[in-house]
XYZ file of C-alpha atoms in Angstrom:
472
model
C -73.850 30.107 -29.860
C -70.167 30.824 -29.502
C -68.942 31.079 -26.081
C -67.777 34.697 -25.038
C -64.606 33.051 -23.564
C -62.289 32.952 -26.188
C -58.921 31.187 -26.252
C -56.253 32.976 -23.930
C -53.906 35.239 -25.545
C -50.796 33.530 -26.720
C -48.256 33.685 -23.826
C -51.029 34.476 -21.207
C -52.430 32.060 -18.694
C -55.835 30.583 -19.417
C -58.537 32.152 -17.377
C -60.008 30.156 -14.304
C -61.437 30.518 -10.942
C -60.732 34.051 -9.982
C -60.948 33.269 -6.235
C -58.102 30.430 -6.846
C -55.936 31.709 -9.454
C -53.355 28.877 -10.639
C -49.515 29.317 -10.832
C -48.204 31.469 -13.611
C -47.563 29.677 -16.752
C -43.930 30.309 -18.156
C -44.305 31.187 -22.241
C -43.433 28.831 -24.422
C -39.433 28.789 -25.694
C -39.043 30.790 -28.926
C -38.552 28.802 -31.983
C -35.143 27.287 -32.668
C -33.117 30.087 -34.745
C -31.127 28.956 -37.855
C -27.935 30.883 -38.729
C -28.170 31.802 -42.375
C -24.717 30.245 -43.360
C -24.540 29.147 -46.735
C -21.887 26.501 -47.745
C -20.130 26.254 -44.753
C -19.590 22.479 -45.364
C -17.152 23.305 -48.004
C -14.792 24.907 -45.721
C -14.517 22.037 -43.419
C -12.161 19.242 -44.732
C -13.368 16.149 -42.697
C -16.445 14.643 -41.229
C -14.881 15.321 -37.685
C -14.472 19.153 -38.517
C -17.939 19.425 -39.961
C -19.575 17.881 -36.672
C -17.224 19.971 -34.450
C -18.607 23.145 -36.200
C -22.092 22.059 -35.237
C -20.849 21.752 -31.560
C -22.924 24.109 -29.228
C -24.576 25.929 -32.398
C -27.943 26.728 -33.226
C -27.214 25.642 -36.858
C -29.507 22.723 -37.459
C -30.048 22.021 -34.098
C -33.418 20.304 -32.884
C -33.208 20.291 -29.371
C -32.237 22.415 -26.288
C -31.041 21.521 -23.034
C -31.880 23.597 -20.058
C -29.307 23.269 -17.219
C -29.006 25.098 -13.678
C -30.827 24.495 -10.467
C -34.534 25.492 -11.738
C -35.743 28.630 -13.548
C -35.132 30.732 -10.512
C -31.551 30.236 -10.203
C -29.132 32.905 -10.028
C -28.625 34.310 -13.683
C -31.235 32.170 -15.173
C -30.777 28.804 -16.523
C -28.245 28.135 -19.604
C -29.697 26.862 -22.725
C -27.408 24.704 -24.869
C -28.581 23.877 -28.476
C -27.815 20.215 -29.618
C -28.520 17.736 -32.606
C -30.536 14.707 -31.566
C -28.741 12.520 -34.313
C -25.406 13.313 -33.132
C -26.438 12.503 -29.309
C -27.923 9.396 -30.383
C -25.126 7.975 -32.122
C -22.655 8.680 -29.308
C -24.937 7.529 -26.200
C -27.170 4.955 -25.662
C -29.228 6.985 -23.029
C -29.699 9.883 -25.487
C -30.661 7.362 -28.051
C -33.336 5.846 -25.638
C -34.215 9.619 -24.718
C -35.187 10.635 -28.335
C -35.769 7.175 -30.146
C -36.908 4.748 -27.459
C -40.608 3.585 -26.443
C -40.836 6.637 -24.090
C -39.141 9.099 -26.500
C -39.650 12.935 -25.476
C -40.808 14.887 -28.547
C -39.999 18.312 -26.485
C -37.821 20.956 -27.856
C -36.484 21.610 -24.505
C -34.953 19.170 -21.878
C -34.307 20.386 -18.393
C -31.328 18.903 -16.663
C -31.188 20.369 -13.485
C -28.620 17.943 -11.714
C -25.958 18.498 -14.455
C -23.181 21.076 -14.368
C -23.146 23.417 -17.538
C -19.453 22.977 -17.960
C -19.634 19.196 -17.577
C -22.473 19.067 -19.921
C -20.673 21.179 -22.683
C -17.340 18.696 -22.063
C -19.653 15.665 -22.799
C -21.247 17.377 -26.025
C -17.576 18.599 -27.061
C -16.473 14.863 -26.751
C -19.515 13.620 -28.605
C -19.189 15.868 -31.721
C -15.547 15.997 -31.888
C -13.816 13.440 -29.587
C -12.084 16.308 -27.995
C -11.381 16.059 -24.352
C -11.301 19.216 -22.206
C -11.376 18.616 -18.633
C -9.854 20.258 -15.716
C -9.054 19.809 -11.890
C -12.463 22.104 -11.069
C -14.625 19.997 -13.737
C -13.437 16.496 -13.658
C -15.591 15.120 -11.137
C -18.924 16.671 -12.484
C -17.399 15.569 -16.221
C -16.984 11.974 -14.515
C -20.438 12.101 -13.225
C -22.367 13.154 -16.569
C -20.151 10.698 -18.568
C -21.520 7.984 -16.629
C -24.929 9.503 -16.397
C -25.098 9.094 -20.116
C -23.204 5.980 -20.610
C -20.240 7.604 -22.594
C -17.263 5.326 -21.212
C -14.592 6.388 -23.303
C -15.004 9.987 -21.978
C -15.306 8.221 -18.265
C -11.665 6.637 -19.014
C -10.420 10.168 -20.006
C -11.692 11.473 -16.495
C -10.253 8.473 -14.671
C -6.891 8.773 -16.517
C -6.801 12.593 -15.604
C -7.526 11.908 -11.856
C -4.891 8.983 -11.872
C -2.159 11.584 -13.223
C -3.001 14.120 -10.292
C -3.355 11.572 -7.709
C -1.045 12.658 -4.769
C -0.765 11.650 -1.193
C -2.827 15.101 -0.027
C -5.828 14.523 -2.249
C -5.827 10.658 -2.088
C -8.658 10.486 0.481
C -10.848 12.739 -1.234
C -10.505 10.905 -4.791
C -11.013 7.783 -2.973
C -14.360 8.835 -1.784
C -15.337 10.141 -5.061
C -14.058 6.579 -6.772
C -16.486 4.783 -4.374
C -19.074 6.977 -5.106
C -18.930 6.812 -8.876
C -17.993 2.975 -8.959
C -14.760 3.237 -10.158
C -12.647 0.413 -8.704
C -9.628 1.130 -10.709
C -9.321 4.769 -9.498
C -10.214 3.423 -5.954
C -7.289 0.678 -6.218
C -4.726 3.675 -7.277
C -5.837 5.817 -4.346
C -5.691 3.018 -1.791
C -2.044 2.066 -2.797
C -1.071 5.893 -2.722
C -2.530 5.896 0.973
C -0.393 2.657 1.823
C 2.983 4.311 0.292
C 2.343 7.663 1.982
C -0.285 6.973 4.955
C 1.293 9.871 7.130
C 0.758 12.674 4.485
C -2.619 11.226 3.362
C -4.304 10.954 6.956
C -2.727 14.721 7.504
C -4.600 16.090 4.724
C -7.894 17.973 5.132
C -9.527 15.504 3.010
C -8.927 12.610 5.430
C -11.735 13.857 7.846
C -14.280 14.443 5.092
C -14.674 10.614 4.410
C -17.624 8.373 5.057
C -17.509 5.587 7.825
C -17.269 2.906 5.023
C -14.449 4.597 3.534
C -12.792 4.659 6.989
C -12.994 0.954 7.614
C -11.973 0.063 4.088
C -8.788 1.963 4.989
C -8.361 0.572 8.633
C -8.885 -3.238 7.427
C -5.718 -2.916 5.291
C -2.449 -4.525 6.057
C -0.361 -2.553 3.947
C -0.743 1.019 5.710
C 2.838 2.426 6.323
C 2.125 4.074 9.766
C 2.549 3.645 13.364
C -0.839 2.248 14.819
C -0.598 5.037 17.659
C -0.499 7.574 14.730
C -3.287 6.252 12.969
C -5.450 6.189 16.109
C -4.721 9.933 16.561
C -5.952 10.342 12.973
C -9.004 8.462 13.446
C -10.069 10.457 16.734
C -9.749 13.617 14.574
C -11.949 11.715 12.255
C -14.514 10.831 14.961
C -14.727 14.711 16.013
C -15.405 16.032 12.836
C -18.222 13.483 12.278
C -19.764 14.442 15.531
C -19.801 18.049 14.318
C -21.567 16.783 10.760
C -23.961 14.666 12.898
C -24.669 17.852 15.238
C -23.644 15.951 18.010
C -21.520 17.354 21.269
C -18.087 16.088 20.826
C -17.860 13.852 24.010
C -16.157 10.629 24.420
C -19.362 8.649 24.186
C -20.146 10.120 20.941
C -16.879 9.516 19.469
C -17.205 6.063 20.521
C -20.893 6.129 18.938
C -19.753 7.514 15.571
C -16.671 5.379 15.274
C -19.012 2.338 15.705
C -17.422 -0.593 13.453
C -14.527 0.994 12.795
C -13.357 0.998 16.211
C -12.578 -2.714 16.261
C -10.274 -2.375 13.254
C -7.621 0.006 15.115
C -4.868 -2.558 15.934
C -4.230 -1.618 19.674
C -1.970 -4.664 20.178
C 0.684 -3.139 17.830
C 1.169 -0.188 20.085
C 4.106 -0.120 22.576
C 2.561 0.176 26.107
C 4.061 3.574 26.345
C 1.923 4.744 23.070
C -1.169 3.059 24.408
C -0.814 4.769 27.973
C -0.310 7.950 26.522
C -3.099 8.033 23.772
C -5.826 5.350 23.873
C -5.825 4.577 27.419
C -6.777 8.274 28.133
C -8.857 8.897 25.013
C -12.218 7.897 26.860
C -13.213 5.943 23.537
C -12.250 2.578 25.355
C -14.252 1.100 28.209
C -12.300 0.544 31.412
C -12.354 -3.288 30.944
C -10.938 -3.009 27.420
C -7.990 -0.678 28.850
C -7.282 -3.127 31.620
C -7.288 -5.941 29.245
C -5.161 -4.369 26.706
C -2.590 -3.320 29.635
C -2.519 -7.105 30.727
C -1.852 -7.885 27.026
C 1.212 -5.827 27.101
C 2.674 -6.927 30.463
C 1.745 -10.449 31.221
C 2.207 -13.905 29.858
C 0.308 -15.833 28.919
C -1.504 -12.695 27.119
C -5.171 -12.486 27.752
C -7.191 -12.529 24.665
C -8.422 -9.418 23.225
C -10.725 -8.296 20.574
C -8.611 -6.095 18.487
C -6.376 -7.648 15.534
C -2.790 -8.104 16.434
C -1.588 -8.815 12.760
C 0.962 -6.307 11.596
C 0.737 -3.646 9.008
C 3.342 -3.470 6.625
C 3.708 -1.542 3.287
C 7.470 -2.108 2.428
C 8.119 -2.139 -1.312
C 11.195 -2.705 -3.028
C 14.299 -4.554 -1.736
C 15.261 -5.303 1.684
C 18.440 -4.094 2.988
C 21.024 -4.853 5.701
C 24.161 -3.312 6.899
C 26.835 -5.148 9.309
C 28.902 -3.028 11.403
C 31.644 -5.386 12.339
C 34.456 -6.628 10.111
C 35.314 -9.775 12.408
C 33.602 -12.143 14.349
C 35.175 -13.702 17.525
C 33.838 -15.804 20.907
C 32.551 -15.382 23.485
C 30.097 -13.039 24.388
C 28.011 -13.761 27.787
C 24.287 -12.805 28.710
C 23.228 -11.793 32.566
C 19.761 -10.156 31.849
C 21.462 -6.841 30.765
C 20.536 -5.152 27.412
C 23.177 -4.831 24.664
C 23.026 -1.352 23.265
C 24.465 0.785 20.596
C 23.130 4.108 19.283
C 22.949 5.507 15.698
C 21.773 7.855 13.277
C 21.029 7.798 9.552
C 21.186 10.295 6.696
C 17.643 9.553 5.331
C 14.190 8.327 6.290
C 13.970 4.384 6.347
C 11.879 1.652 8.139
C 13.600 -0.961 10.379
C 12.222 -4.147 10.562
C 14.750 -5.963 12.434
C 18.101 -6.820 13.836
C 20.590 -9.522 12.851
C 21.951 -11.168 16.355
C 24.667 -13.620 17.058
C 24.067 -16.870 18.249
C 25.434 -19.768 20.451
C 29.290 -20.911 20.445
C 27.830 -24.161 21.924
C 25.868 -25.492 18.906
C 22.333 -25.281 17.969
C 20.297 -23.497 20.625
C 17.345 -21.553 21.239
C 17.268 -17.736 22.674
C 14.697 -15.706 24.234
C 15.202 -11.934 22.961
C 13.448 -8.559 23.522
C 14.520 -6.109 20.995
C 13.713 -2.215 21.099
C 14.143 0.786 19.230
C 14.217 3.777 21.391
C 14.267 7.609 20.322
C 17.411 8.556 22.370
C 16.660 11.924 23.395
C 12.906 11.745 24.209
C 13.725 8.087 25.862
C 10.328 6.866 23.997
C 10.120 3.298 22.986
C 9.253 3.356 19.177
C 8.886 -0.713 18.766
C 9.691 -3.822 20.596
C 9.297 -7.608 20.361
C 9.156 -10.100 22.960
C 10.276 -13.179 20.818
C 12.928 -15.883 20.111
C 15.224 -17.379 17.743
C 16.996 -20.428 16.867
C 20.912 -20.586 15.958
C 22.830 -23.497 14.364
C 26.136 -22.917 16.410
C 27.744 -21.042 13.485
C 29.206 -17.403 13.450
C 26.389 -16.281 10.966
C 23.601 -13.917 12.155
C 20.364 -14.739 12.747
C 17.280 -12.291 11.984
C 14.951 -11.278 14.839
C 12.129 -9.021 13.572
C 9.752 -6.335 14.876
C 6.218 -6.420 14.745
C 5.705 -3.690 12.163
C 8.131 -1.468 10.554
C 9.707 1.321 12.624
C 10.031 4.802 10.903
C 13.500 6.235 11.517
C 14.180 10.058 10.750
C 17.169 11.437 9.333
C 19.711 12.957 11.759
C 17.786 11.868 14.596
C 19.585 9.585 17.375
C 18.017 6.117 18.375
C 19.004 3.363 20.501
C 19.122 -0.276 19.138
C 18.514 -2.572 22.082
C 18.369 -6.449 22.456
C 18.326 -8.451 25.816
C 18.957 -12.043 25.247
C 18.562 -15.152 27.513
C 20.687 -18.010 26.501
C 24.035 -19.345 26.474
C 27.396 -17.667 25.398
C 27.383 -16.317 21.870
C 29.398 -15.156 19.176
C 30.345 -11.396 18.967
C 31.398 -8.820 16.567
C 34.876 -6.874 16.495
C 36.579 -4.215 14.385
C 33.652 -2.274 14.372
C 32.989 0.751 12.131
C 31.768 4.318 13.166
C 30.367 4.877 9.554
C 28.691 2.233 7.389
C 27.314 3.199 3.780
C 24.848 1.184 1.985
C 24.307 1.739 -1.561
C 21.623 0.366 -4.096
C 21.568 0.966 -8.050
C 18.092 2.476 -7.728
C 18.642 4.653 -4.628
C 20.733 7.160 -2.928
C 23.468 6.166 -0.184
C 21.996 5.228 2.963
C 24.686 6.288 5.793
C 24.717 5.014 9.281
C 26.864 6.701 12.153
C 27.416 4.734 15.169
C 27.807 5.602 18.878
C 28.550 3.869 21.893
C 25.411 4.111 24.551
C 26.264 5.256 27.924
C 25.270 3.155 30.883
C 25.078 -0.716 31.446
C 24.940 -1.973 27.992
C 26.434 -5.316 28.470
C 29.825 -4.234 27.129
C 28.436 -3.520 23.585
C 30.139 -0.589 21.951
C 31.339 0.692 18.431
C 34.302 -1.574 18.594
C 32.896 -4.732 19.841
C 29.711 -6.502 20.918
C 26.235 -7.761 19.728
C 23.660 -6.177 17.227
C 25.920 -6.552 14.251
C 23.196 -6.139 11.713
C 20.227 -3.569 11.253
C 17.555 -4.886 8.582
C 15.564 -2.095 6.822
C 13.668 -0.604 3.914
C 14.357 2.996 2.288
């Protein structure tokens, strides 16, 4: 005897235990529609045009993709028609999906993690080789191209990002490049950060990077920024990370979230004034670390510290040098007082050292402290306690800073050198204005002024510090 319970009507849920009704079952998708177009092939002159005509069309389609965050997404999911053969011919992932051992036979395939615009960009490329990406869709298109193993489209995305790479988006793109395993793009981002470190860390995207990306940047020897400014940016990152982790923004929590990044800050590259005004008062370092670093700055021999003292230098192009004297004479004596000269420059440069005169008595070693001081603020921007050997000639001898010192246009600075050693040569017939020209750059113009106070006699006309060595 036939059961009185017949099959459920089409589109209705099957009957079950009425006390525990099951979840509603969505109706099956309507059958794929065919557009009644006759002889459309004859209107297309090439294979490319014919396949491009089929892009996002129901005509001859045999699969639909459902995109969006589930069926309950705002506005409903988006259904995109496609053709298995075209997709399988362009992507190994689609080939496996339709023809592999675990191939699907479903007429609809849900892709909840793919953005519709990015998926359409992928399909457009597979059907016609046409690339249609923009700033808003490039990252999701890159994700989709990698997901479905379409390296040619992936390369177009990377090329697009490379052309639009700037200092203010370098950190954002670096994070994405590391996430998507794009080493070429990551390398270009790091080069941009090297060249324009201050602009890059001032951008909003800097505080959004993860700890591993932060460490990858702090490890670099090629950043073009003073360590004190870099430390200030790292503190901003730590404050943002505390908020992301829902931690109170305290000294201890900032130290905690910095973790392995903290030892990568090169505190020994700071001046004692920079260290005292910033890290020493930040609460991020322990009292013992603060004391050890102060001793490192002030005593000899210097105690060992756990922080890197290797300079950072991101100077490209040709080293430049100007000499402010037209003639060399002898003799110039030293009694522990600094030789000083003030100067301004018409453009931003990075000073890396001085050329100094040596002994009139033959080969000799000198001890020397060199400094650059911002005149109005009386702030030491860089200094080095070092030495140099001379050969007794009237040549100049290079004495270099630990790291490049950024010099801003039309700001007054004092160049300072304190020598310990025998009488030396000195310069005469000094120039108030010195112009340096290079074929690839505009003019760099130095203006010199005498430094007030006890400066061991050095002036515009005579004295020490004949040369300034710099990069533009």
